[in-house]
Coordinates of C-alpha atoms in Angstrom, one line a residue:
M3 CA -27.7 -44.9 -7.5
R4 CA -24.9 -44.2 -5.0
F5 CA -23.4 -41.8 -7.5
M6 CA -26.6 -39.9 -7.9
R7 CA -27.0 -39.5 -4.1
N8 CA -23.4 -38.2 -3.8
R9 CA -24.1 -35.7 -6.5
G10 CA -27.2 -34.6 -4.7
V11 CA -25.3 -34.1 -1.4
G12 CA -22.6 -32.2 -3.2
A13 CA -25.1 -29.9 -4.9
L14 CA -26.8 -29.3 -1.5
A15 CA -23.5 -28.4 0.1
L16 CA -22.6 -26.0 -2.7
A17 CA -26.0 -24.3 -2.4
L18 CA -25.5 -23.9 1.3
L19 CA -22.0 -22.5 0.8
L20 CA -23.2 -19.9 -1.8
S21 CA -26.0 -18.8 0.6
L22 CA -23.4 -17.8 3.2
P23 CA -22.4 -14.1 3.3
L24 CA -19.2 -13.4 1.4
P25 CA -16.2 -12.3 3.5
A26 CA -15.0 -8.7 3.0
L27 CA -12.4 -8.3 0.3
A28 CA -8.9 -7.9 1.7
A29 CA -7.5 -4.4 1.6
L30 CA -5.2 -3.6 -1.4
N31 CA -1.7 -3.8 -0.1
I32 CA 0.1 -0.6 -1.3
V33 CA 3.8 0.1 -0.8
A34 CA 4.9 3.7 -1.2
T35 CA 8.5 4.8 -1.4
T36 CA 8.0 8.1 0.5
A37 CA 5.7 9.4 3.2
S38 CA 4.1 12.0 0.8
L39 CA 3.1 9.2 -1.6
G40 CA 1.9 7.2 1.4
M41 CA -0.3 10.1 2.3
L42 CA -1.9 10.0 -1.1
A43 CA -2.5 6.3 -0.9
N44 CA -4.1 6.6 2.5
E45 CA -6.3 9.6 1.7
V46 CA -7.4 8.3 -1.7
G47 CA -7.6 4.6 -0.9
G48 CA -9.3 4.9 2.5
E49 CA -10.5 1.7 4.0
Q50 CA -9.8 -0.2 0.7
V51 CA -6.1 0.0 1.2
S52 CA -3.3 -0.9 3.6
V53 CA -0.2 1.3 3.2
T54 CA 3.5 0.7 3.9
V55 CA 6.1 3.4 3.5
L56 CA 9.7 2.5 2.7
A57 CA 11.7 5.6 3.3
A58 CA 11.7 7.1 6.8
P59 CA 10.6 10.8 6.6
D60 CA 13.9 12.0 8.1
R61 CA 16.1 10.3 5.5
D62 CA 17.2 11.4 2.1
A63 CA 15.3 9.2 -0.3
H64 CA 18.2 9.6 -2.8
Y65 CA 20.5 7.6 -0.7
L66 CA 19.0 4.5 0.9
D67 CA 20.0 0.8 0.8
A68 CA 17.8 -1.9 -0.6
R69 CA 17.2 -3.4 2.8
P70 CA 15.7 -6.9 3.3
S71 CA 12.7 -5.2 5.0
F72 CA 12.0 -3.3 1.7
M73 CA 12.1 -6.5 -0.3
A74 CA 9.8 -8.2 2.1
A75 CA 7.3 -5.4 1.9
L76 CA 7.4 -5.4 -1.9
R77 CA 7.0 -9.1 -2.0
R78 CA 3.6 -8.8 -0.3
A79 CA 2.6 -5.7 -2.3
D80 CA -0.4 -5.5 -4.7
M81 CA 0.8 -2.1 -5.9
L82 CA 3.9 0.1 -5.8
L83 CA 3.9 3.9 -5.6
E84 CA 7.2 5.5 -6.7
V85 CA 8.3 9.1 -7.1
G86 CA 10.4 8.4 -10.2
A87 CA 12.7 10.7 -12.2
G88 CA 15.7 9.1 -10.7
L89 CA 14.9 9.8 -7.0
E90 CA 15.0 6.1 -6.0
E91 CA 17.2 4.8 -8.7
G92 CA 20.1 4.0 -6.3
W93 CA 18.1 1.4 -4.3
L94 CA 14.6 0.7 -5.6
P95 CA 15.5 -1.5 -8.6
A96 CA 17.5 -3.8 -6.4
A97 CA 14.6 -4.0 -3.9
Q98 CA 12.2 -4.8 -6.8
R99 CA 14.5 -7.6 -8.0
G100 CA 14.9 -9.0 -4.5
A101 CA 11.1 -9.0 -4.0
A102 CA 10.5 -11.2 -7.1
N103 CA 6.9 -9.9 -7.3
P104 CA 5.6 -9.1 -10.8
A105 CA 3.0 -6.7 -9.4
V106 CA 5.8 -4.1 -8.5
N107 CA 7.7 -4.5 -11.8
S108 CA 8.1 -1.5 -14.1
G109 CA 5.5 -1.1 -16.7
R110 CA 2.8 -2.9 -14.8
E111 CA -0.6 -1.2 -14.1
T112 CA 0.2 -1.8 -10.5
H113 CA 3.4 0.2 -10.6
F114 CA 2.5 3.9 -10.2
V115 CA 5.2 6.4 -11.0
G116 CA 4.4 10.0 -10.1
A117 CA 7.1 11.6 -12.2
S118 CA 5.7 10.0 -15.4
I119 CA 2.3 11.5 -14.8
L120 CA 3.0 15.1 -13.6
P121 CA 4.8 17.9 -15.4
L122 CA 8.1 18.4 -13.7
R123 CA 10.1 21.6 -13.2
R124 CA 13.2 21.6 -15.3
S125 CA 16.1 20.5 -13.2
I126 CA 19.3 22.5 -13.0
T127 CA 21.1 19.2 -14.0
M128 CA 19.6 19.4 -17.5
D129 CA 21.6 22.4 -18.7
G130 CA 25.1 23.9 -18.4
P131 CA 27.9 22.6 -16.2
N132 CA 25.6 20.5 -14.1
V133 CA 24.5 18.2 -16.9
G134 CA 24.6 14.5 -16.1
H135 CA 24.7 14.7 -12.3
V136 CA 21.2 13.7 -11.2
H137 CA 17.6 14.5 -12.1
A138 CA 18.1 14.3 -15.8
E139 CA 14.4 13.7 -16.3
G140 CA 13.4 16.8 -14.4
N141 CA 13.1 17.8 -10.7
P142 CA 11.4 14.9 -8.8
H143 CA 10.8 16.8 -5.6
F144 CA 7.2 17.6 -6.6
N145 CA 5.9 16.7 -3.2
V146 CA 6.8 20.3 -2.1
D147 CA 4.1 21.6 -4.4
P148 CA 0.6 20.9 -2.9
M149 CA -1.2 21.4 -6.2
R150 CA 0.9 18.8 -8.0
M151 CA 0.1 16.5 -5.1
A152 CA -3.6 17.2 -5.6
S153 CA -3.3 16.4 -9.3
L154 CA -1.4 13.2 -8.5
G155 CA -4.1 12.2 -6.0
E156 CA -6.7 12.4 -8.7
A157 CA -4.5 10.3 -11.1
L158 CA -4.1 7.7 -8.3
A159 CA -7.9 7.6 -8.0
R160 CA -8.2 6.8 -11.7
R161 CA -5.6 4.1 -11.4
L162 CA -7.2 2.5 -8.3
A163 CA -10.6 2.7 -10.0
R164 CA -9.3 0.6 -12.9
L165 CA -7.8 -1.9 -10.5
D166 CA -10.8 -2.0 -8.2
P167 CA -13.9 -0.9 -10.1
A168 CA -16.3 -1.8 -7.3
H169 CA -14.9 1.1 -5.2
A170 CA -14.3 3.6 -8.1
E171 CA -16.8 6.1 -6.8
A172 CA -15.2 6.2 -3.4
Y173 CA -11.7 6.7 -4.7
H174 CA -12.8 9.6 -6.9
A175 CA -14.7 11.2 -4.1
R176 CA -11.8 11.0 -1.7
A177 CA -9.4 12.4 -4.3
G178 CA -11.7 15.3 -5.0
A179 CA -12.0 16.1 -1.3
L180 CA -8.2 15.9 -0.9
A181 CA -7.6 18.3 -3.8
E182 CA -10.1 20.8 -2.5
T183 CA -8.4 20.8 1.0
L184 CA -5.0 21.2 -0.6
R185 CA -6.2 24.1 -2.8
E186 CA -7.7 25.9 0.1
Q187 CA -4.7 25.4 2.4
T188 CA -2.4 26.5 -0.4
R189 CA -4.4 29.7 -0.9
Q190 CA -4.5 30.6 2.8
L191 CA -0.9 29.9 3.5
A192 CA 0.4 31.8 0.4
E193 CA -1.5 34.9 1.4
G194 CA 0.5 35.2 4.6
V195 CA 4.0 35.1 3.0
A196 CA 5.8 38.2 1.9
E197 CA 7.9 38.2 -1.3
Q198 CA 11.4 37.1 -0.6
R199 CA 14.6 35.5 -2.0
I200 CA 15.9 32.2 -0.8
V201 CA 19.0 30.0 -1.1
V202 CA 18.5 26.3 -0.7
Y203 CA 20.9 23.4 -0.3
H204 CA 19.8 21.1 -3.1
E205 CA 17.0 21.7 -5.6
D206 CA 14.6 19.8 -3.4
L207 CA 12.8 23.1 -2.3
D208 CA 12.5 24.7 -5.7
Y209 CA 8.8 23.8 -6.0
L210 CA 8.1 26.3 -3.3
E211 CA 8.3 28.8 -6.1
E212 CA 5.2 27.2 -7.6
W213 CA 2.8 28.3 -4.8
L214 CA 4.6 30.8 -2.6
P215 CA 6.0 34.3 -3.5
V216 CA 9.7 33.2 -3.2
E217 CA 12.6 33.2 -5.6
V218 CA 15.4 30.7 -5.4
V219 CA 18.6 32.7 -6.0
G220 CA 21.3 30.1 -5.2
Y221 CA 22.2 26.6 -4.1
L222 CA 24.6 25.6 -1.4
E223 CA 25.7 22.7 -3.5
P224 CA 28.0 23.8 -6.4
A225 CA 26.4 21.0 -8.4
P226 CA 23.6 18.5 -7.3
G227 CA 25.1 15.9 -5.0
I228 CA 28.4 17.8 -4.5
P229 CA 29.0 19.2 -1.0
P230 CA 29.5 22.9 -0.6
S231 CA 33.1 24.1 -1.2
A232 CA 34.7 27.1 0.3
R233 CA 35.2 28.6 -3.2
H234 CA 31.5 28.1 -4.1
L235 CA 30.3 29.6 -0.8
G236 CA 32.5 32.6 -1.3
E237 CA 31.1 33.1 -4.7
L238 CA 27.6 33.0 -3.3
V239 CA 28.5 35.6 -0.7
G240 CA 29.9 37.9 -3.3
K241 CA 26.8 37.5 -5.5
L242 CA 24.3 38.1 -2.6
Q243 CA 26.2 40.6 -0.4
G244 CA 24.1 43.6 0.5
T245 CA 20.8 41.8 -0.3
E246 CA 18.2 40.3 2.0
G247 CA 16.9 36.7 2.0
R248 CA 16.8 33.4 3.8
V249 CA 18.6 30.1 3.7
L250 CA 16.6 26.9 3.8
Y251 CA 18.0 23.4 4.0
A252 CA 16.6 19.9 4.7
S253 CA 17.0 18.6 8.2
F254 CA 19.2 15.7 7.0
Q255 CA 21.5 18.0 5.1
P256 CA 24.7 19.5 6.8
A257 CA 24.2 22.9 8.4
K258 CA 27.7 24.2 8.0
G259 CA 27.2 25.9 4.6
A260 CA 23.9 27.5 5.6
E261 CA 25.5 28.8 8.9
F262 CA 28.4 30.3 6.9
L263 CA 25.9 32.3 4.8
Q264 CA 24.0 33.3 7.9
R265 CA 27.2 34.8 9.4
Q266 CA 28.4 36.4 6.2
L267 CA 25.1 37.7 4.8
G268 CA 23.0 38.0 7.9
W269 CA 20.4 35.8 6.3
P270 CA 18.4 33.6 8.7
A271 CA 19.1 29.9 8.1
T272 CA 16.5 27.3 8.9
S273 CA 16.3 23.6 8.5
V274 CA 13.0 22.1 7.4
A275 CA 11.6 18.6 6.8
L276 CA 10.9 17.5 3.2
E277 CA 8.4 14.7 4.1
P278 CA 5.5 14.6 6.5
Q279 CA 6.2 12.8 9.8
T280 CA 3.1 10.7 9.2
P281 CA 1.7 9.5 5.8
T282 CA -1.6 11.3 6.4
L283 CA -3.3 14.5 5.3
E284 CA -2.8 16.0 8.7
G285 CA 0.9 15.2 8.5
Y286 CA 1.2 16.8 5.1
L287 CA -0.7 20.0 6.1
A288 CA 1.6 20.3 9.1
L289 CA 4.6 20.1 6.8
M290 CA 3.1 22.9 4.6
R291 CA 2.8 25.1 7.7
D292 CA 6.4 24.3 8.7
W293 CA 7.7 25.5 5.3
V294 CA 5.7 28.8 5.7
D295 CA 6.9 29.2 9.3
A296 CA 10.5 28.8 8.1
L297 CA 10.0 31.7 5.8
D298 CA 8.7 33.9 8.7
A299 CA 11.6 32.8 11.0
R300 CA 13.7 35.6 12.4

């Protein structure tokens, strides 16, 4: 009889527990390697996600260290967003191993690699004398192309919808709104840019050719990852002498080579950011405007 009474009490307690309102599900903890990917996670994920960005926006994501803070963030992650195509290969694998979190391991549904989803521009390291330096899979700097970012946002929505079907409609709606905003801003900004030739430091700004009327006619690096040499800069001057154009380089790259071309050719030289200062749509739109402003600089 005592056993039956205990069962009755247990059943009553269970019924009362089930009648209570369920707590809200915890946000999906997403770690993004760059601020551009963090922007996509924030804009597509909305209230359903919490986003941590590993690489500071003013640092070269090629050359970071696998810091303990990276490993700690990855250890807590439910999902990892990576650029791919070799961009983070010098530090991310070590951080993944140190995190010991299966969710961020390669090949998992919760490991999202942008370069494996998007068509990439052919890298200059895939042909000729530059073969074997970096970017053997293609140019990974697709964040400089807003329309590729729009496509990647839609792909991220599909992935999030599979992982969290309850919010699938919201993910797709936010990705669609993001794509529409980027399309409109791309159109408006491109209309205000005149056709021009540019020299860039690395191939990180090549994707400007995808949406702006610019042509990349040279690189300050003689080969990707190799600092500008006097001989190479002299060859660039000889090739471009008597023509008009501009020199663009990332804010974390040395200015010396760009300033040399400015003196020798009279081409304006401007440093630009490669990543938004904040991982938000507003930050990315400001970055787009900065690229366009650099092309109008005098």
